[in-house]
Amino acid sequence: MRYRDDIIFRMRKPVIAGNWKMFKLLQESVDAALQLKPLVANANHCDVVIAPVFTALKTVADRLEGSNIQIAAQDCAIQNDFGAHTGEVAPVMLKDAGSSHVIIGHSERRQFYGETDESVNWKTMATLAAGLTAIVCVGEKLEERDAGNAETVVKTQLEGGLSGLTANDLERIIIAYEPVWAIGTGKTATPEQAQEMHGFIRNCLNESHGNETAENVRVLYGGSVKPDNISTLMSQPDVDGALVGGASLEAESFAKIVNYK
Ligand code: PEP
C-alpha cells in the first residue's frame, strides 16, 4: 500500500502523535479531545494518536469511540502478570482502558525516572504481548551530540530496547527519534539533521532485522515540532511523522500539525 502525500508517494503511513504529558486534568483532557475530533476528522493521510494521562485514558477513549483518533498511554509496567506491583499499570490494563499504543522510553522517563534500555525492552515486549503498538523513544543529549556520539547513543538505545524482538514484532513498533536537546526547548533539529538520524536508524534496523522490516517501520521525529515546521520535516524521506509535546496541548495547533499537507 502506498500513501498519497501531496506529490510524493509514501510507503509508510505517517503517524502524528500528541504527548500530553502531565498537563491536563480529566475534564481538560476530554474537552481537548472533543475539540480535536472534528478538526482532524478528514485526516486520512496519517494515523492520529493522543496520549492523555492514565487517569483520563478510559474516559477520553470512550468519548472518541468511532473517531479516527487513537489513544496512547505514556508509559506502562514491565509485564502483564497481575499481582503485587503497587503503582504499576500493565499494558493489558491499558488496552482494557481503550489504548492502542504505549509510548516507551521517553527521555523524561530516562532522565528522571530511571528508565533504562533494559526496562524499555521489557516494556516493549509486554506492550506487544498485550496486542498494543509500542512507540519506542530514542535520542541523544546535547553533550553526546557535541562529542560526536549521537549515532552511537541512538544505536545502543535501539539495540537494547529492541533486543530479542523478531521482524514480526517490529510490525507493531514505531520508533520516535527525539533529540533530548530539542524537547521542549524550541530548538528543532533541522530537517537535514532529522533525515540524517532517521536514515541511520533505518540502517540499524536493516542490519538487525533486514531490509523489508527496516523499510516498513515508521520513524517519527520529536522535539519542538510546531505547525510552522512540520511540513519541512515531513518532506524528508525517512521522517514518517511526529511525536509532539507542547504543540499538542491545544487542539487547534495539534490539528494544524496533523493537517500539515
Ligand atoms: C515530547 O515530549 O515528546 C516532545 C517532543 O515535546 P516538545 O514537542 O514540546 O518538544
PDB file of C-alpha atoms and ligand atoms in Angstrom:
ATOM      1  CA  MET A   1       0.000   0.000   0.000  1.00  0.00           C
ATOM      2  CA  ARG A   2       1.273   3.466  -0.829  1.00  0.00           C
ATOM      3  CA  TYR A   3       0.025   6.664   0.758  1.00  0.00           C
ATOM      4  CA  ARG A   4      -0.594   9.754  -1.295  1.00  0.00           C
ATOM      5  CA  ASP A   5       1.138  12.603   0.485  1.00  0.00           C
ATOM      6  CA  ASP A   6       0.794  15.636  -1.710  1.00  0.00           C
ATOM      7  CA  ILE A   7       3.030  14.936  -4.678  1.00  0.00           C
ATOM      8  CA  ILE A   8       5.153  12.246  -3.082  1.00  0.00           C
ATOM      9  CA  PHE A   9       4.001   8.695  -2.511  1.00  0.00           C
ATOM     10  CA  ARG A  10       4.974   7.169   0.783  1.00  0.00           C
ATOM     11  CA  MET A  11       5.440   3.512   1.537  1.00  0.00           C
ATOM     12  CA  ARG A  12       4.716   4.116   5.189  1.00  0.00           C
ATOM     13  CA  LYS A  13       1.557   5.718   6.573  1.00  0.00           C
ATOM     14  CA  PRO A  14       2.579   8.736   8.662  1.00  0.00           C
ATOM     15  CA  VAL A  15       1.748   8.928  12.364  1.00  0.00           C
ATOM     16  CA  ILE A  16       1.163  12.188  14.178  1.00  0.00           C
ATOM     17  CA  ALA A  17       1.085  11.579  17.930  1.00  0.00           C
ATOM     18  CA  GLY A  18       0.474  14.093  20.716  1.00  0.00           C
ATOM     19  CA  ASN A  19       2.049  13.521  24.107  1.00  0.00           C
ATOM     20  CA  TRP A  20       0.006  15.418  26.703  1.00  0.00           C
ATOM     21  CA  LYS A  21       2.468  14.536  29.468  1.00  0.00           C
ATOM     22  CA  MET A  22       1.192  15.568  32.948  1.00  0.00           C
ATOM     23  CA  PHE A  23      -0.587  18.714  31.789  1.00  0.00           C
ATOM     24  CA  LYS A  24      -4.324  18.067  31.805  1.00  0.00           C
ATOM     25  CA  LEU A  25      -6.956  17.155  34.370  1.00  0.00           C
ATOM     26  CA  LEU A  26      -9.690  14.737  33.323  1.00  0.00           C
ATOM     27  CA  GLN A  27     -12.188  17.345  32.134  1.00  0.00           C
ATOM     28  CA  GLU A  28      -9.472  19.297  30.317  1.00  0.00           C
ATOM     29  CA  SER A  29      -8.424  16.102  28.549  1.00  0.00           C
ATOM     30  CA  VAL A  30     -11.983  15.355  27.467  1.00  0.00           C
ATOM     31  CA  ASP A  31     -12.524  18.943  26.297  1.00  0.00           C
ATOM     32  CA  ALA A  32      -9.299  18.948  24.268  1.00  0.00           C
ATOM     33  CA  ALA A  33     -10.109  15.562  22.725  1.00  0.00           C
ATOM     34  CA  LEU A  34     -13.618  16.640  21.738  1.00  0.00           C
ATOM     35  CA  GLN A  35     -12.279  19.879  20.274  1.00  0.00           C
ATOM     36  CA  LEU A  36      -9.697  17.940  18.282  1.00  0.00           C
ATOM     37  CA  LYS A  37     -12.123  15.353  16.906  1.00  0.00           C
ATOM     38  CA  PRO A  38     -13.815  17.435  14.172  1.00  0.00           C
ATOM     39  CA  LEU A  39     -10.580  19.253  13.322  1.00  0.00           C
ATOM     40  CA  VAL A  40      -8.835  16.026  12.292  1.00  0.00           C
ATOM     41  CA  ALA A  41     -11.857  14.058  11.084  1.00  0.00           C
ATOM     42  CA  ASN A  42     -10.678  14.193   7.459  1.00  0.00           C
ATOM     43  CA  ALA A  43      -7.067  13.290   8.162  1.00  0.00           C
ATOM     44  CA  ASN A  44      -6.951  10.021   6.263  1.00  0.00           C
ATOM     45  CA  HIS A  45      -3.341  10.540   5.262  1.00  0.00           C
ATOM     46  CA  CYS A  46      -1.985   9.698   8.721  1.00  0.00           C
ATOM     47  CA  ASP A  47      -2.680   7.882  11.970  1.00  0.00           C
ATOM     48  CA  VAL A  48      -3.671  10.366  14.670  1.00  0.00           C
ATOM     49  CA  VAL A  49      -2.749   9.424  18.235  1.00  0.00           C
ATOM     50  CA  ILE A  50      -3.080  11.294  21.531  1.00  0.00           C
ATOM     51  CA  ALA A  51      -1.564  10.313  24.868  1.00  0.00           C
ATOM     52  CA  PRO A  52      -3.544  11.583  27.863  1.00  0.00           C
ATOM     53  CA  VAL A  53      -2.562  10.843  31.485  1.00  0.00           C
ATOM     54  CA  PHE A  54      -3.502   7.423  32.859  1.00  0.00           C
ATOM     55  CA  THR A  55      -6.484   8.788  34.776  1.00  0.00           C
ATOM     56  CA  ALA A  56      -8.065  10.185  31.613  1.00  0.00           C
ATOM     57  CA  LEU A  57      -7.382   7.281  29.244  1.00  0.00           C
ATOM     58  CA  LYS A  58     -10.653   5.441  29.644  1.00  0.00           C
ATOM     59  CA  THR A  59     -12.924   8.474  29.543  1.00  0.00           C
ATOM     60  CA  VAL A  60     -11.153  10.036  26.575  1.00  0.00           C
ATOM     61  CA  ALA A  61     -11.144   6.704  24.723  1.00  0.00           C
ATOM     62  CA  ASP A  62     -14.888   6.284  25.340  1.00  0.00           C
ATOM     63  CA  ARG A  63     -15.650   9.810  24.175  1.00  0.00           C
ATOM     64  CA  LEU A  64     -13.600   9.304  20.986  1.00  0.00           C
ATOM     65  CA  GLU A  65     -15.057   5.930  20.124  1.00  0.00           C
ATOM     66  CA  GLY A  66     -15.771   5.699  16.393  1.00  0.00           C
ATOM     67  CA  SER A  67     -13.429   8.593  15.578  1.00  0.00           C
ATOM     68  CA  ASN A  68     -10.096   8.371  13.750  1.00  0.00           C
ATOM     69  CA  ILE A  69      -8.144   9.322  16.896  1.00  0.00           C
ATOM     70  CA  GLN A  70      -6.268   6.537  18.642  1.00  0.00           C
ATOM     71  CA  ILE A  71      -5.169   6.529  22.256  1.00  0.00           C
ATOM     72  CA  ALA A  72      -1.675   6.006  23.671  1.00  0.00           C
ATOM     73  CA  ALA A  73      -0.556   5.571  27.246  1.00  0.00           C
ATOM     74  CA  GLN A  74       2.599   7.457  28.231  1.00  0.00           C
ATOM     75  CA  ASP A  75       4.273   4.516  29.989  1.00  0.00           C
ATOM     76  CA  CYS A  76       3.491   1.011  31.230  1.00  0.00           C
ATOM     77  CA  ALA A  77       4.608  -1.747  33.568  1.00  0.00           C
ATOM     78  CA  ILE A  78       7.341  -4.156  32.504  1.00  0.00           C
ATOM     79  CA  GLN A  79       4.974  -7.134  32.396  1.00  0.00           C
ATOM     80  CA  ASN A  80       1.335  -8.181  32.208  1.00  0.00           C
ATOM     81  CA  ASP A  81       1.207 -10.535  35.212  1.00  0.00           C
ATOM     82  CA  PHE A  82      -1.387  -9.381  37.689  1.00  0.00           C
ATOM     83  CA  GLY A  83      -0.016  -9.202  41.209  1.00  0.00           C
ATOM     84  CA  ALA A  84       1.729  -7.183  43.865  1.00  0.00           C
ATOM     85  CA  HIS A  85       3.142  -4.344  41.735  1.00  0.00           C
ATOM     86  CA  THR A  86       1.976  -1.234  43.565  1.00  0.00           C
ATOM     87  CA  GLY A  87       1.665   1.791  41.331  1.00  0.00           C
ATOM     88  CA  GLU A  88       2.204  -0.081  38.085  1.00  0.00           C
ATOM     89  CA  VAL A  89      -0.230  -0.365  35.178  1.00  0.00           C
ATOM     90  CA  ALA A  90       0.115  -3.361  32.860  1.00  0.00           C
ATOM     91  CA  PRO A  91      -0.194  -2.929  29.091  1.00  0.00           C
ATOM     92  CA  VAL A  92      -3.119  -5.340  29.129  1.00  0.00           C
ATOM     93  CA  MET A  93      -4.892  -2.917  31.507  1.00  0.00           C
ATOM     94  CA  LEU A  94      -4.097  -0.002  29.221  1.00  0.00           C
ATOM     95  CA  LYS A  95      -5.691  -1.924  26.397  1.00  0.00           C
ATOM     96  CA  ASP A  96      -8.673  -2.594  28.634  1.00  0.00           C
ATOM     97  CA  ALA A  97      -8.924   1.187  29.153  1.00  0.00           C
ATOM     98  CA  GLY A  98      -9.042   1.838  25.399  1.00  0.00           C
ATOM     99  CA  SER A  99      -5.385   2.367  24.471  1.00  0.00           C
ATOM    100  CA  SER A 100      -3.947   1.051  21.242  1.00  0.00           C
ATOM    101  CA  HIS A 101      -0.416   2.423  21.707  1.00  0.00           C
ATOM    102  CA  VAL A 102       2.100   2.904  24.519  1.00  0.00           C
ATOM    103  CA  ILE A 103       4.925   5.466  24.498  1.00  0.00           C
ATOM    104  CA  ILE A 104       8.002   3.762  25.943  1.00  0.00           C
ATOM    105  CA  GLY A 105      11.364   5.178  26.970  1.00  0.00           C
ATOM    106  CA  HIS A 106      10.531   8.864  26.643  1.00  0.00           C
ATOM    107  CA  SER A 107      13.613  10.916  27.533  1.00  0.00           C
ATOM    108  CA  GLU A 108      11.849  12.383  30.579  1.00  0.00           C
ATOM    109  CA  ARG A 109      11.424   8.857  31.918  1.00  0.00           C
ATOM    110  CA  ARG A 110      15.037   8.012  31.082  1.00  0.00           C
ATOM    111  CA  GLN A 111      16.354  11.214  32.703  1.00  0.00           C
ATOM    112  CA  PHE A 112      14.186  11.496  35.798  1.00  0.00           C
ATOM    113  CA  TYR A 113      12.589   8.100  36.486  1.00  0.00           C
ATOM    114  CA  GLY A 114      15.374   5.600  35.997  1.00  0.00           C
ATOM    115  CA  GLU A 115      14.243   4.178  32.655  1.00  0.00           C
ATOM    116  CA  THR A 116      16.974   2.056  31.082  1.00  0.00           C
ATOM    117  CA  ASP A 117      17.328   0.288  27.755  1.00  0.00           C
ATOM    118  CA  GLU A 118      16.604  -2.933  29.641  1.00  0.00           C
ATOM    119  CA  SER A 119      13.329  -1.642  31.114  1.00  0.00           C
ATOM    120  CA  VAL A 120      12.407  -0.226  27.694  1.00  0.00           C
ATOM    121  CA  ASN A 121      12.932  -3.711  26.303  1.00  0.00           C
ATOM    122  CA  TRP A 122      10.724  -5.348  28.956  1.00  0.00           C
ATOM    123  CA  LYS A 123       8.001  -2.739  28.497  1.00  0.00           C
ATOM    124  CA  THR A 124       8.135  -3.122  24.726  1.00  0.00           C
ATOM    125  CA  MET A 125       7.760  -6.892  24.965  1.00  0.00           C
ATOM    126  CA  ALA A 126       4.884  -6.548  27.445  1.00  0.00           C
ATOM    127  CA  THR A 127       3.188  -3.996  25.184  1.00  0.00           C
ATOM    128  CA  LEU A 128       3.408  -6.273  22.155  1.00  0.00           C
ATOM    129  CA  ALA A 129       2.222  -9.247  24.214  1.00  0.00           C
ATOM    130  CA  ALA A 130      -0.896  -7.246  25.102  1.00  0.00           C
ATOM    131  CA  GLY A 131      -1.550  -6.626  21.399  1.00  0.00           C
ATOM    132  CA  LEU A 132      -0.675  -2.925  21.508  1.00  0.00           C
ATOM    133  CA  THR A 133       1.698  -0.860  19.392  1.00  0.00           C
ATOM    134  CA  ALA A 134       4.870   0.399  21.090  1.00  0.00           C
ATOM    135  CA  ILE A 135       6.211   3.863  20.331  1.00  0.00           C
ATOM    136  CA  VAL A 136       9.828   3.411  21.404  1.00  0.00           C
ATOM    137  CA  CYS A 137      11.676   6.681  22.005  1.00  0.00           C
ATOM    138  CA  VAL A 138      15.391   7.142  21.419  1.00  0.00           C
ATOM    139  CA  GLY A 139      17.565  10.237  21.241  1.00  0.00           C
ATOM    140  CA  GLU A 140      20.850  11.741  22.315  1.00  0.00           C
ATOM    141  CA  LYS A 141      21.618  14.547  24.758  1.00  0.00           C
ATOM    142  CA  LEU A 142      23.312  17.736  23.593  1.00  0.00           C
ATOM    143  CA  GLU A 143      26.681  16.811  25.118  1.00  0.00           C
ATOM    144  CA  GLU A 144      26.528  13.443  23.377  1.00  0.00           C
ATOM    145  CA  ARG A 145      25.852  15.133  20.020  1.00  0.00           C
ATOM    146  CA  ASP A 146      28.591  17.706  20.639  1.00  0.00           C
ATOM    147  CA  ALA A 147      31.037  14.898  21.414  1.00  0.00           C
ATOM    148  CA  GLY A 148      30.167  13.249  18.093  1.00  0.00           C
ATOM    149  CA  ASN A 149      28.429  10.326  19.819  1.00  0.00           C
ATOM    150  CA  ALA A 150      24.824  10.858  18.711  1.00  0.00           C
ATOM    151  CA  GLU A 151      24.712   7.815  16.440  1.00  0.00           C
ATOM    152  CA  THR A 152      26.421   5.530  18.956  1.00  0.00           C
ATOM    153  CA  VAL A 153      23.957   6.557  21.661  1.00  0.00           C
ATOM    154  CA  VAL A 154      20.931   6.020  19.430  1.00  0.00           C
ATOM    155  CA  LYS A 155      22.252   2.684  18.162  1.00  0.00           C
ATOM    156  CA  THR A 156      22.811   1.463  21.727  1.00  0.00           C
ATOM    157  CA  GLN A 157      19.288   2.527  22.721  1.00  0.00           C
ATOM    158  CA  LEU A 158      17.836   0.756  19.691  1.00  0.00           C
ATOM    159  CA  GLU A 159      19.803  -2.444  20.271  1.00  0.00           C
ATOM    160  CA  GLY A 160      18.909  -2.504  23.971  1.00  0.00           C
ATOM    161  CA  GLY A 161      15.286  -1.510  23.579  1.00  0.00           C
ATOM    162  CA  LEU A 162      14.554  -3.901  20.716  1.00  0.00           C
ATOM    163  CA  SER A 163      16.688  -6.776  21.954  1.00  0.00           C
ATOM    164  CA  GLY A 164      15.180 -10.184  21.197  1.00  0.00           C
ATOM    165  CA  LEU A 165      12.363  -8.800  19.042  1.00  0.00           C
ATOM    166  CA  THR A 166      11.651 -10.530  15.744  1.00  0.00           C
ATOM    167  CA  ALA A 167      10.886  -8.960  12.378  1.00  0.00           C
ATOM    168  CA  ASN A 168       7.260  -9.883  13.059  1.00  0.00           C
ATOM    169  CA  ASP A 169       7.349  -7.997  16.352  1.00  0.00           C
ATOM    170  CA  LEU A 170       8.614  -4.918  14.563  1.00  0.00           C
ATOM    171  CA  GLU A 171       5.338  -4.665  12.640  1.00  0.00           C
ATOM    172  CA  ARG A 172       3.891  -3.150  15.814  1.00  0.00           C
ATOM    173  CA  ILE A 173       6.852  -0.957  16.693  1.00  0.00           C
ATOM    174  CA  ILE A 174       7.108   2.727  15.913  1.00  0.00           C
ATOM    175  CA  ILE A 175      10.414   4.454  16.658  1.00  0.00           C
ATOM    176  CA  ALA A 176      10.388   8.069  17.821  1.00  0.00           C
ATOM    177  CA  TYR A 177      13.703   9.860  17.387  1.00  0.00           C
ATOM    178  CA  GLU A 178      13.671  12.677  19.918  1.00  0.00           C
ATOM    179  CA  PRO A 179      16.960  14.505  20.412  1.00  0.00           C
ATOM    180  CA  VAL A 180      16.828  15.498  24.081  1.00  0.00           C
ATOM    181  CA  TRP A 181      18.197  18.952  23.290  1.00  0.00           C
ATOM    182  CA  ALA A 182      15.153  19.644  21.108  1.00  0.00           C
ATOM    183  CA  ILE A 183      12.429  18.575  23.542  1.00  0.00           C
ATOM    184  CA  GLY A 184      10.502  21.495  24.988  1.00  0.00           C
ATOM    185  CA  THR A 185      13.375  23.858  24.148  1.00  0.00           C
ATOM    186  CA  GLY A 186      12.047  25.467  20.973  1.00  0.00           C
ATOM    187  CA  LYS A 187      15.200  24.160  19.193  1.00  0.00           C
ATOM    188  CA  THR A 188      14.153  21.822  16.425  1.00  0.00           C
ATOM    189  CA  ALA A 189      16.595  19.586  14.621  1.00  0.00           C
ATOM    190  CA  THR A 190      16.967  20.863  11.089  1.00  0.00           C
ATOM    191  CA  PRO A 191      15.188  18.713   8.519  1.00  0.00           C
ATOM    192  CA  GLU A 192      18.659  17.587   7.365  1.00  0.00           C
ATOM    193  CA  GLN A 193      19.708  16.594  10.899  1.00  0.00           C
ATOM    194  CA  ALA A 194      16.437  14.706  11.347  1.00  0.00           C
ATOM    195  CA  GLN A 195      16.796  12.947   7.989  1.00  0.00           C
ATOM    196  CA  GLU A 196      20.398  12.008   8.742  1.00  0.00           C
ATOM    197  CA  MET A 197      19.462  10.315  12.014  1.00  0.00           C
ATOM    198  CA  HIS A 198      16.276   8.736  10.646  1.00  0.00           C
ATOM    199  CA  GLY A 199      18.304   7.274   7.774  1.00  0.00           C
ATOM    200  CA  PHE A 200      20.827   5.981  10.307  1.00  0.00           C
ATOM    201  CA  ILE A 201      18.029   4.400  12.390  1.00  0.00           C
ATOM    202  CA  ARG A 202      16.683   2.677   9.298  1.00  0.00           C
ATOM    203  CA  ASN A 203      20.179   1.369   8.532  1.00  0.00           C
ATOM    204  CA  CYS A 204      20.423  -0.013  12.072  1.00  0.00           C
ATOM    205  CA  LEU A 205      17.053  -1.746  11.619  1.00  0.00           C
ATOM    206  CA  ASN A 206      18.231  -3.093   8.282  1.00  0.00           C
ATOM    207  CA  GLU A 207      21.326  -4.587   9.955  1.00  0.00           C
ATOM    208  CA  SER A 208      19.339  -6.080  12.826  1.00  0.00           C
ATOM    209  CA  HIS A 209      16.107  -7.174  11.114  1.00  0.00           C
ATOM    210  CA  GLY A 210      16.608  -6.991   7.362  1.00  0.00           C
ATOM    211  CA  ASN A 211      15.693  -4.549   4.644  1.00  0.00           C
ATOM    212  CA  GLU A 212      11.966  -5.296   4.355  1.00  0.00           C
ATOM    213  CA  THR A 213      11.362  -4.740   8.061  1.00  0.00           C
ATOM    214  CA  ALA A 214      13.518  -1.617   8.097  1.00  0.00           C
ATOM    215  CA  GLU A 215      11.568  -0.165   5.179  1.00  0.00           C
ATOM    216  CA  ASN A 216       8.243  -0.749   6.932  1.00  0.00           C
ATOM    217  CA  VAL A 217       8.982   0.629  10.409  1.00  0.00           C
ATOM    218  CA  ARG A 218       7.733   4.146  10.922  1.00  0.00           C
ATOM    219  CA  VAL A 219      10.274   6.536  12.404  1.00  0.00           C
ATOM    220  CA  LEU A 220       8.805   9.682  13.956  1.00  0.00           C
ATOM    221  CA  TYR A 221      10.641  12.881  14.790  1.00  0.00           C
ATOM    222  CA  GLY A 222      10.026  14.614  18.114  1.00  0.00           C
ATOM    223  CA  GLY A 223      11.426  17.840  19.520  1.00  0.00           C
ATOM    224  CA  SER A 224       9.704  21.221  19.292  1.00  0.00           C
ATOM    225  CA  VAL A 225       7.526  20.246  16.339  1.00  0.00           C
ATOM    226  CA  LYS A 226       5.139  23.104  15.564  1.00  0.00           C
ATOM    227  CA  PRO A 227       2.604  23.934  12.850  1.00  0.00           C
ATOM    228  CA  ASP A 228       5.240  26.004  11.049  1.00  0.00           C
ATOM    229  CA  ASN A 229       7.992  23.374  10.872  1.00  0.00           C
ATOM    230  CA  ILE A 230       6.051  20.133  10.362  1.00  0.00           C
ATOM    231  CA  SER A 231       5.879  20.368   6.546  1.00  0.00           C
ATOM    232  CA  THR A 232       9.623  20.674   6.028  1.00  0.00           C
ATOM    233  CA  LEU A 233      10.257  17.846   8.481  1.00  0.00           C
ATOM    234  CA  MET A 234       7.688  15.690   6.680  1.00  0.00           C
ATOM    235  CA  SER A 235       9.335  16.428   3.350  1.00  0.00           C
ATOM    236  CA  GLN A 236      12.279  14.260   4.421  1.00  0.00           C
ATOM    237  CA  PRO A 237      12.028  10.732   3.020  1.00  0.00           C
ATOM    238  CA  ASP A 238      12.718   8.903   6.290  1.00  0.00           C
ATOM    239  CA  VAL A 239      10.580  11.129   8.538  1.00  0.00           C
ATOM    240  CA  ASP A 240       7.301   9.253   8.904  1.00  0.00           C
ATOM    241  CA  GLY A 241       5.526  11.534  11.314  1.00  0.00           C
ATOM    242  CA  ALA A 242       5.967  13.332  14.607  1.00  0.00           C
ATOM    243  CA  LEU A 243       5.700  12.878  18.333  1.00  0.00           C
ATOM    244  CA  VAL A 244       4.549  16.265  19.560  1.00  0.00           C
ATOM    245  CA  GLY A 245       4.637  17.584  23.125  1.00  0.00           C
ATOM    246  CA  GLY A 246       3.888  21.265  23.765  1.00  0.00           C
ATOM    247  CA  ALA A 247       2.151  21.953  20.473  1.00  0.00           C
ATOM    248  CA  SER A 248      -0.236  19.029  21.002  1.00  0.00           C
ATOM    249  CA  LEU A 249      -1.806  20.573  24.102  1.00  0.00           C
ATOM    250  CA  GLU A 250      -4.000  22.982  22.142  1.00  0.00           C
ATOM    251  CA  ALA A 251      -6.396  21.224  19.779  1.00  0.00           C
ATOM    252  CA  GLU A 252      -6.011  23.870  17.091  1.00  0.00           C
ATOM    253  CA  SER A 253      -2.228  23.777  16.896  1.00  0.00           C
ATOM    254  CA  PHE A 254      -2.166  19.975  17.032  1.00  0.00           C
ATOM    255  CA  ALA A 255      -4.776  19.822  14.277  1.00  0.00           C
ATOM    256  CA  LYS A 256      -2.603  22.091  12.123  1.00  0.00           C
ATOM    257  CA  ILE A 257       0.276  19.661  12.608  1.00  0.00           C
ATOM    258  CA  VAL A 258      -1.942  16.687  11.749  1.00  0.00           C
ATOM    259  CA  ASN A 259      -3.215  18.523   8.660  1.00  0.00           C
ATOM    260  CA  TYR A 260       0.311  19.533   7.622  1.00  0.00           C
ATOM    261  CA  LYS A 261      -0.163  18.900   3.915  1.00  0.00           C
TER     262      LYS A 261
HETATM  263  C1  PEP B   1       7.941  15.260  23.648  1.00  0.00           C
HETATM  264  O1  PEP B   1       7.706  15.445  24.819  1.00  0.00           O
HETATM  265  O2  PEP B   1       7.932  14.099  23.207  1.00  0.00           O
HETATM  266  C2  PEP B   1       8.237  16.412  22.811  1.00  0.00           C
HETATM  267  C3  PEP B   1       8.717  16.194  21.620  1.00  0.00           C
HETATM  268  O3  PEP B   1       7.991  17.650  23.341  1.00  0.00           O
HETATM  269  P1  PEP B   1       8.002  19.057  22.553  1.00  0.00           P
HETATM  270  O4  PEP B   1       7.240  18.869  21.278  1.00  0.00           O
HETATM  271  O5  PEP B   1       7.340  20.020  23.486  1.00  0.00           O
HETATM  272  O6  PEP B   1       9.434  19.388  22.296  1.00  0.00           O
END
